[in-house]
Every structure is written in structure tokens, then in C-alpha cells.
Amino acid sequence: MTKIVDTKWIDGIQSTDLKEKLKTYLTDGVLTFDESKQMLISAEQGGMNTKKLNDLNTVLTHSNEIFTDSYAKSITDYVIKGNAANSYWWGGIDNSGKSALGNLDDTSSQGSIEKLVDKWFLGTDVPLPLVGGDAAAGISGDFEYSYANIAGSLYKDGVNAADISQGTAGTCFYLAALGAIANANPSLITND
């Protein structure tokens, strides 16, 4: 679906590469999740500078007009404007260890910008695989787990609160909420 929006503001974009990408992306009047990700990946090349950062902020000033996906709009904002979660890179799937990251600024390196995009658009910055136990169950200690890809069906015979099996993780508060949702309105869990 083509959305009619005023894109004259693109002429004020100073970064030639970004300007051309936006002209292409916004022919339908919408900046999609993938287009926003590609815009940021392109901007990360060579690191950030004042001109590129100003251009990205210009895109955000028009975000209400060009984003139809509120999630894509939010995470684009988290990369460009910042978020408290940007303070650290937690190690990612490769468990490389916690390191300072920080919000985007005009001196951000290409590697830092790549981590911000990966964190928000690819979900690759997962918490360190360490658990301190379960205070509610009286289990203490330092436990390490490993990440793995899942396989199979996510939902077999629908969603039911009886499906929950907490195991030894101290996540009862989260699972209790999911159980309540599963009882009240399972479609809230299964809907994309």
C-alpha cells in the first residue's frame, strides 16, 4: 500500500548515500523495519560523524509520518536517540563478555554502531549466561547455561497455563503472568 507523505525534507539530508536510500525507501511513503535496519547499517560504515547523526535525527523528526510499524519506529529511536539498555553490550550469543557500549553520538565507532543495530534489530545481545540461583526456592550459587537454537513447533495443541514448566530458573513472576494470560486470553500469546 502506498502512503502519501510529503518527502521534501529528504532534500535537506546532507549524506548523499542516506539521501538516495531514503528516496528509494520512501517511494511508497513508508519506512519498513528492514529499510530502517539497512539505513542504519549504511550509516554505520566508517563510524558516525555530526553530519550523519544530524541526518538520522532528521529522519526521526518525520517518524510519525513514515513509520507504520510502531516497533520499528521505537527501536530505530533507541539506536539513534538512545536508551538505558545501550549502556552495555552483554556479550551476545558468542558470550564475549560484558563491555561498555553507550548511546550513539557523533564520535561512535563503526563497531559500536554495529552492536547497537545488532542489539535492537537482530536481538543478538543476549544476557550473560549466568544465573545466581532462585531465592524463592532457596537455591543459591553460580550456574552457567548455554544458548541454543530451538526447533519444532512453538505451540502444540494451543496455549494452556498447564504448559508452563519453570524448572530451576528463578522466573516464577514472569511465568505466573504468562499463565494468567494463557487462562484469560491465549490469543494474546499466539498472535504475531
Steps between C-alpha positions, in 0.01 A plus 500: 500500500635841403468770761500862394752698704693817437863394449642839403698492825723233345661775290648639824684173573873570459632142478469408133475126563229542764309747282492254206395210723216704652376605156485132402355378830231766515359459149207329673500756786596241762828414670482129586689306766746363241546839334570667833751227587672542162504878544680461834741237366589737218549787747734289716756472217810694603354593837275790594559870442297813568353517149376139505363531852310819409358323194384202706335736748324668208357161405372462857327839491286356220455156657129549577438552129718223354480208745190284502665245729530639854759236593732599213450866593585434865816299441622745237457769766691284753795478263503868399374685810613245757367273769620397846549146364775636274736543796651157453552227246427191710704257300265394228439145392875439475530586874790737439439673834350821628651822367402866504302607193306824546255700294570616147688827468699675228819316599358144514719245327373270227529205742289675766229592250499143371444374855211745551334387176563134586360552851173654385439364150652151518463422870856370521592663832368246743575507873807324632412133553533514876237442765546569870241250610138528610440688824138384517607135495802552727745402226815707492815478297645594168365302209587535134279399212547512126291642221369276225264529206157356553337256265149367460160657553464783743133426564374144505126465560467869586607691811411394852627610842571133575770511230728700730795317650725740686785265575777648715504852357380776733235626260180422690379861481523501120352154453213577738409799283513287185286236669238762587499624140474142370192448717333831420580546129742251337485685167707782658789253515456332161434810289795634300 
